[in-house]
Coordinates of C-alpha atoms in Angstrom, one line a residue:
M1258 CA 0.2 -0.4 0.1
P1259 CA 1.1 3.6 -1.0
P1260 CA 2.3 5.8 1.6
L1261 CA -0.3 8.3 2.8
T1262 CA 1.7 11.3 1.8
S1263 CA 1.1 9.9 -1.8
L1264 CA -2.3 10.0 -1.6
L1265 CA -3.3 12.7 0.2
P1266 CA -3.5 14.8 -3.3
W1267 CA -5.8 12.4 -4.3
L1268 CA -8.1 12.0 -1.3
V1269 CA -8.3 15.8 -1.5
L1270 CA -9.7 16.3 -4.9
A1271 CA -11.8 13.3 -4.2
M1272 CA -13.5 15.2 -1.1
V1273 CA -14.8 17.2 -3.4
A1274 CA -17.8 14.9 -4.1
F1275 CA -18.8 14.9 -0.4
T1276 CA -18.3 18.5 -0.2
P1277 CA -20.7 19.4 2.7
P1278 CA -23.6 21.7 1.7
A1279 CA -22.2 25.7 1.9
R1280 CA -22.1 27.3 5.8
A1281 CA -23.4 31.0 6.2
T1282 CA -20.7 31.5 9.0
V1283 CA -17.8 32.3 7.7
L1284 CA -17.7 33.6 4.3
D1285 CA -21.0 35.1 2.8
L1286 CA -20.9 38.2 2.4
E1287 CA -22.8 41.1 3.3
R1288 CA -24.2 41.9 0.1
E1289 CA -25.3 45.3 1.9
G1290 CA -23.4 48.1 4.5
E1291 CA -20.3 47.6 5.5
G1292 CA -17.3 45.8 4.3
Y1293 CA -19.2 45.4 0.9
Q1294 CA -16.6 46.1 -2.4
R1295 CA -17.7 45.1 -6.2
E1296 CA -17.1 41.5 -7.3
F1297 CA -14.1 40.5 -8.2
D1298 CA -12.6 39.2 -11.8
Y1299 CA -10.4 36.8 -12.0
F1300 CA -8.1 34.8 -9.2
K1301 CA -4.3 34.6 -8.6
L1302 CA -3.1 31.6 -7.3
A1303 CA 0.2 32.8 -5.6
L1304 CA 2.6 30.0 -4.7
Q1305 CA 6.1 30.0 -2.9
W1306 CA 9.4 28.1 -3.1
P1307 CA 10.3 27.6 0.4
G1308 CA 14.2 27.6 -0.6
T1309 CA 14.4 31.1 -1.1
Y1310 CA 12.1 31.8 2.0
C1311 CA 13.2 29.6 4.7
R1312 CA 17.0 31.2 4.4
R1313 CA 16.0 34.2 5.5
T1314 CA 14.8 32.3 9.0
R1315 CA 16.5 33.8 12.3
R1316 CA 14.3 31.8 14.7
C1317 CA 12.3 29.2 14.7
C1318 CA 8.9 28.5 16.5
S1319 CA 6.5 25.5 16.4
S1320 CA 4.3 27.1 13.6
N1321 CA 7.6 27.8 11.4
A1322 CA 7.8 25.3 8.4
C1323 CA 11.1 26.1 7.6
C1324 CA 11.8 24.7 10.9
R1325 CA 10.9 21.0 10.4
G1326 CA 14.4 19.6 9.4
S1327 CA 14.1 16.5 7.2
N1328 CA 10.7 17.4 6.9
A1329 CA 10.8 21.0 5.7
P1330 CA 8.9 21.1 2.2
T1331 CA 10.7 21.0 -0.7
V1332 CA 7.9 21.7 -3.5
F1333 CA 6.6 25.2 -3.6
T1334 CA 3.8 25.6 -1.0
I1335 CA 1.0 28.1 -1.2
H1336 CA 0.9 31.2 -0.5
G1337 CA -2.9 31.9 -1.2
L1338 CA -5.7 32.2 -3.8
W1339 CA -6.1 36.4 -4.1
P1340 CA -9.3 37.7 -6.1
D1341 CA -8.0 40.2 -8.3
Y1342 CA -9.5 43.4 -10.8
N1343 CA -8.6 43.7 -14.1
D1344 CA -7.3 47.4 -13.8
G1345 CA -4.3 45.7 -11.2
T1346 CA -6.5 46.7 -7.8
W1347 CA -7.7 43.9 -5.4
P1348 CA -10.7 43.6 -3.2
A1349 CA -9.4 43.1 0.1
C1350 CA -11.2 42.0 4.1
C1351 CA -14.9 42.2 2.7
S1352 CA -16.4 40.6 5.7
G1353 CA -15.3 40.5 9.6
S1354 CA -16.5 36.8 10.0
S1355 CA -14.6 34.8 12.6
F1356 CA -12.0 31.8 11.7
D1357 CA -12.5 28.5 13.5
P1358 CA -10.6 25.7 12.8
K1359 CA -12.4 23.3 13.4
E1360 CA -14.2 23.9 10.1
I1361 CA -11.3 22.5 8.1
S1362 CA -10.1 19.7 10.1
T1363 CA -10.9 17.3 8.0
L1364 CA -7.5 19.8 5.3
T1365 CA -5.5 19.9 8.7
S1366 CA -3.3 17.6 7.1
A1367 CA -2.7 18.4 3.6
L1368 CA -2.8 22.7 4.7
E1369 CA 0.0 21.5 7.1
Q1370 CA 1.9 19.7 3.8
Y1371 CA 1.0 22.7 0.9
W1372 CA -0.2 25.1 2.8
P1373 CA 2.2 26.1 5.9
S1374 CA 3.7 29.5 6.6
L1375 CA 7.2 30.0 6.4
S1376 CA 8.3 32.1 8.8
C1377 CA 7.1 32.8 12.6
G1378 CA 4.4 35.9 14.1
S1379 CA 0.7 36.6 13.9
P1380 CA 0.0 38.5 10.6
S1381 CA -3.0 40.6 10.1
T1382 CA -6.1 39.4 9.7
C1383 CA -8.1 42.4 8.7
H1384 CA -9.2 44.8 11.1
G1385 CA -6.1 45.4 13.6
G1386 CA -6.6 41.6 14.6
K1387 CA -4.3 38.9 14.4
G1388 CA -4.1 34.8 13.8
S1389 CA -3.0 32.5 12.3
F1390 CA -1.2 32.3 8.1
W1391 CA -4.3 30.6 7.2
A1392 CA -6.4 33.0 9.2
H1393 CA -4.8 35.6 7.5
E1394 CA -5.5 34.4 4.1
V1395 CA -9.1 33.4 4.7
F1396 CA -9.7 36.8 5.8
K1397 CA -8.2 38.9 4.0
H1398 CA -8.8 37.1 0.4
G1399 CA -11.4 34.8 1.2
T1400 CA -13.9 36.7 2.1
C1401 CA -13.7 38.6 -1.3
S1402 CA -14.4 35.3 -3.6
Y1403 CA -18.0 35.1 -3.1
P1404 CA -19.9 34.1 -5.4
V1405 CA -17.5 31.6 -6.2
V1406 CA -16.4 30.7 -2.8
R1407 CA -18.9 31.3 -0.1
N1408 CA -17.5 29.9 3.5
E1409 CA -14.3 28.8 5.1
Y1410 CA -14.5 25.2 4.2
D1411 CA -14.8 26.2 0.3
Y1412 CA -12.1 28.0 0.4
F1413 CA -9.6 25.9 1.4
L1414 CA -10.6 23.2 -0.7
T1415 CA -11.0 25.3 -3.6
V1416 CA -7.6 25.9 -3.5
L1417 CA -5.9 22.6 -2.7
N1418 CA -7.6 21.0 -5.7
V1419 CA -6.2 24.3 -8.0
Y1420 CA -2.5 23.6 -6.4
F1421 CA -2.9 19.8 -7.3
K1422 CA -4.6 20.2 -10.6
Y1423 CA -1.7 22.7 -11.5
N1424 CA 1.4 21.2 -9.9
V1425 CA 3.8 23.7 -10.8
T1426 CA 6.4 21.9 -9.0
R1427 CA 6.0 18.4 -10.8
V1428 CA 5.6 20.4 -14.2
L1429 CA 9.1 21.8 -13.8
N1430 CA 10.5 19.0 -12.4
D1431 CA 9.8 16.9 -15.4
A1432 CA 11.1 19.3 -17.5
G1433 CA 14.8 19.4 -15.8
Y1434 CA 14.2 22.4 -13.5
V1435 CA 15.0 21.0 -10.3
P1436 CA 15.9 22.0 -6.2
S1437 CA 19.9 23.0 -6.6
N1438 CA 21.9 25.1 -5.3
T1439 CA 24.6 25.0 -7.8
E1440 CA 23.0 24.8 -11.2
K1441 CA 21.4 28.2 -12.2
Y1442 CA 18.7 28.4 -14.9
P1443 CA 17.3 30.3 -17.3
L1444 CA 14.4 32.3 -17.1
G1445 CA 12.8 31.6 -20.1
G1446 CA 13.1 28.3 -20.1
I1447 CA 11.3 27.6 -16.6
I1448 CA 8.4 29.8 -18.1
S1449 CA 8.1 27.8 -21.3
A1450 CA 7.7 25.1 -19.2
I1451 CA 4.7 26.2 -17.4
E1452 CA 3.4 27.9 -20.8
N1453 CA 2.8 24.8 -22.1
A1454 CA 1.8 22.9 -19.9
F1455 CA -1.5 25.4 -18.4
H1456 CA -1.1 27.4 -21.6
T1457 CA -0.8 30.5 -19.6
T1458 CA 2.2 32.3 -18.5
P1459 CA 3.2 32.6 -14.9
V1460 CA 4.4 35.5 -12.8
V1461 CA 7.7 34.8 -11.5
A1462 CA 9.4 36.9 -8.6
C1463 CA 12.7 36.8 -7.3
S1464 CA 14.8 37.7 -4.3
K1465 CA 18.1 38.7 -6.8
D1466 CA 18.9 35.9 -8.8
S1467 CA 16.3 33.2 -6.1
I1468 CA 12.9 32.3 -7.5
E1469 CA 10.7 33.3 -4.8
E1470 CA 7.2 33.0 -5.3
L1471 CA 5.4 32.2 -8.8
Y1472 CA 1.8 33.4 -9.8
L1473 CA -0.7 31.7 -12.2
C1474 CA -3.7 33.4 -13.0
F1475 CA -7.4 31.7 -13.5
Y1476 CA -11.0 33.0 -14.6
K1477 CA -13.9 32.4 -12.1
D1478 CA -14.1 29.0 -13.4
F1479 CA -10.6 28.6 -12.8
K1480 CA -9.6 28.3 -16.9
P1481 CA -6.4 29.9 -17.0
R1482 CA -5.6 33.5 -18.6
S1483 CA -3.2 35.9 -18.3
C1484 CA -2.9 38.0 -14.8
A1485 CA -3.3 41.5 -15.2
V1486 CA -0.1 43.4 -15.5
G1487 CA -0.8 46.8 -13.0
S1488 CA -1.1 43.8 -10.3
D1489 CA 2.7 42.9 -10.5
I1490 CA 3.3 46.5 -10.7
K1491 CA 0.8 47.4 -7.2
I1492 CA 2.5 44.8 -5.6
D1493 CA 6.0 46.0 -6.2
M1494 CA 6.7 43.0 -8.0
V1495 CA 7.1 43.4 -12.3
T1496 CA 6.0 41.1 -14.9
S1497 CA 7.9 37.9 -15.1
K1498 CA 10.3 38.9 -17.4
G1499 CA 11.4 41.5 -15.7
S1500 CA 11.3 40.6 -12.0
C1501 CA 14.4 38.3 -12.4
P1502 CA 17.9 38.0 -14.3
K1503 CA 17.7 35.8 -17.2
Y1504 CA 19.1 32.8 -15.3
V1505 CA 17.5 32.1 -11.8
S1506 CA 18.2 29.2 -8.4
L1507 CA 15.5 26.9 -6.9
P1508 CA 17.7 26.6 -4.2
E1509 CA 17.5 23.6 -2.1
H1510 CA 15.6 24.2 1.9
V1511 CA 18.4 24.6 4.7
S1512 CA 17.5 23.5 7.1
A1513 CA 16.8 26.4 10.4
V1514 CA 15.9 23.8 13.4
S1515 CA 20.3 22.8 13.5
V1516 CA 21.3 26.0 14.9
R1517 CA 19.2 25.3 17.8
Y1518 CA 21.6 22.1 19.0
V1519 CA 24.6 24.3 18.9
W1520 CA 23.3 27.3 21.4
K1521 CA 24.2 25.0 24.6
P1522 CA 27.5 24.8 24.1
L1523 CA 28.2 28.4 22.3
K1524 CA 26.9 29.6 25.6
I1525 CA 28.9 27.1 27.8
L1526 CA 31.4 28.5 26.4
L1527 CA 31.0 32.3 26.3
N1528 CA 30.6 32.3 29.2
F1529 CA 33.8 30.6 30.0
L1530 CA 35.5 33.2 27.6
G1531 CA 32.9 35.6 29.6
K1532 CA 32.4 37.9 26.3
S1533 CA 28.7 36.1 25.7
E1534 CA 27.9 40.4 25.0
T1535 CA 29.8 39.5 21.7
V1536 CA 27.9 36.8 20.3
D1537 CA 26.2 37.2 16.8
L1538 CA 24.0 34.4 15.4
R1539 CA 22.9 34.3 12.4
H1540 CA 22.9 32.3 9.4
K1541 CA 24.9 31.9 6.2
H1542 CA 25.1 29.3 3.4
L1543 CA 28.5 27.3 3.2
S1544 CA 29.4 26.9 -0.4
A1545 CA 30.1 22.9 -1.6
E1546 CA 33.6 24.2 -1.9
E1547 CA 33.9 25.5 1.6
D1548 CA 32.0 22.0 2.9
A1549 CA 34.8 20.2 1.6
H1550 CA 37.1 22.0 3.7
G1551 CA 36.0 20.6 7.0
K1552 CA 34.2 20.7 10.3
W1553 CA 35.4 24.5 10.0
V1554 CA 36.9 27.6 8.0
W1555 CA 39.2 30.3 10.0
D1556 CA 38.7 33.4 8.0
Y1557 CA 41.0 36.6 8.2
H1558 CA 39.6 38.4 5.8
R1559 CA 35.9 39.5 7.5
H1560 CA 36.7 40.7 10.9
H1561 CA 38.5 37.3 12.4
R1562 CA 34.9 35.6 12.7
C1563 CA 34.8 31.9 13.5
L1564 CA 32.4 30.1 11.0
V1565 CA 31.5 26.8 11.8
N1566 CA 29.6 24.8 10.2
V1567 CA 26.7 22.9 10.9
S1568 CA 24.4 21.6 8.6
R1569 CA 24.7 24.0 5.7
H1570 CA 24.4 26.4 8.5
V1571 CA 27.2 28.3 10.1
I1572 CA 28.0 30.2 14.0
L1573 CA 29.6 33.6 13.2
L1574 CA 31.2 34.0 16.3
R1575 CA 32.9 37.3 16.8
S1576 CA 35.6 37.9 20.2
Q1577 CA 37.7 40.6 21.2
K1578 CA 40.1 37.7 22.9
H1579 CA 43.5 37.6 21.3
I1580 CA 43.0 35.7 17.9
Q1581 CA 45.2 32.9 18.6
K1582 CA 43.1 31.6 21.6
F1583 CA 40.1 32.4 19.6
K1584 CA 41.3 29.8 17.2
V1585 CA 41.3 27.3 19.2
E1586 CA 38.5 27.9 20.6
C1587 CA 36.4 27.6 17.7
F1588 CA 38.1 23.8 17.2
K1589 CA 36.6 23.1 20.7
I1590 CA 33.1 24.4 19.0
A1591 CA 33.4 22.4 15.8
K1592 CA 33.8 19.3 18.6
Y1593 CA 30.3 19.7 19.6
T1594 CA 28.8 19.8 16.1

């Protein structure tokens, strides 16, 4: 019997036939009065690449999928499904409804895998509130998806179905565009692979030369269509042909969780040195060449920092002690990892 994780997309798709009657408790819009905005024109499916997002992780928490170690996501994950207008603007926060996790309890497993938060903290849920990543998306965007989406359950199930049907990760992998920390791929080739598969041009957003987000747009019946150019400008993203360099990367996930395991020995060492206030703990990805040199690298060109390789992360530790003594302490830290 195949593992449950491989069956998740099919289980979610199969649930369409058993979708319960529309509930009027969460996403039904008030057609009159405060909160009403004109009906949207099309949908934008926003996907995020974990390998790029997780490079910015500076702390771990239970809600941050970047901190799952080997179980962290390695495919494009869902950011949200956003209703947009053809003029480049979009509706937001169309109803003051509440978010009830129990309404989507049957979808939680799939949502945690394919729609995880890639950060810590509580994003805004409209009207001054704070909540989970899912609450933020359903409040800000889901409530404006009427009449296509009518309630909380319908919103999340609809997004999952569209995500599985238009599987960007699978299309790119089949075309040879796989996660790598060394390879650079032609942006035009990535766009063409998606165009050939889905008959629509994606919008791609980058952080430097790394793909960060990718957008697919749909009519209200979820047939592919082009995104309105104005919408990309409004959210500080330019078109797919201008937002990224000609060659881009799909960086592999670099786990943030490993840094926690060296904090205790680091703290002990710093207390011994009497310089605990000089610690500067942050992430820096090591190149393959640096990895090959072993557990630690001494670098005289970066203010005498001790670089300790910790599962593709390094600890940057500054010290005002004598350089030679600190070099010895670097080796002691490396022995803990």
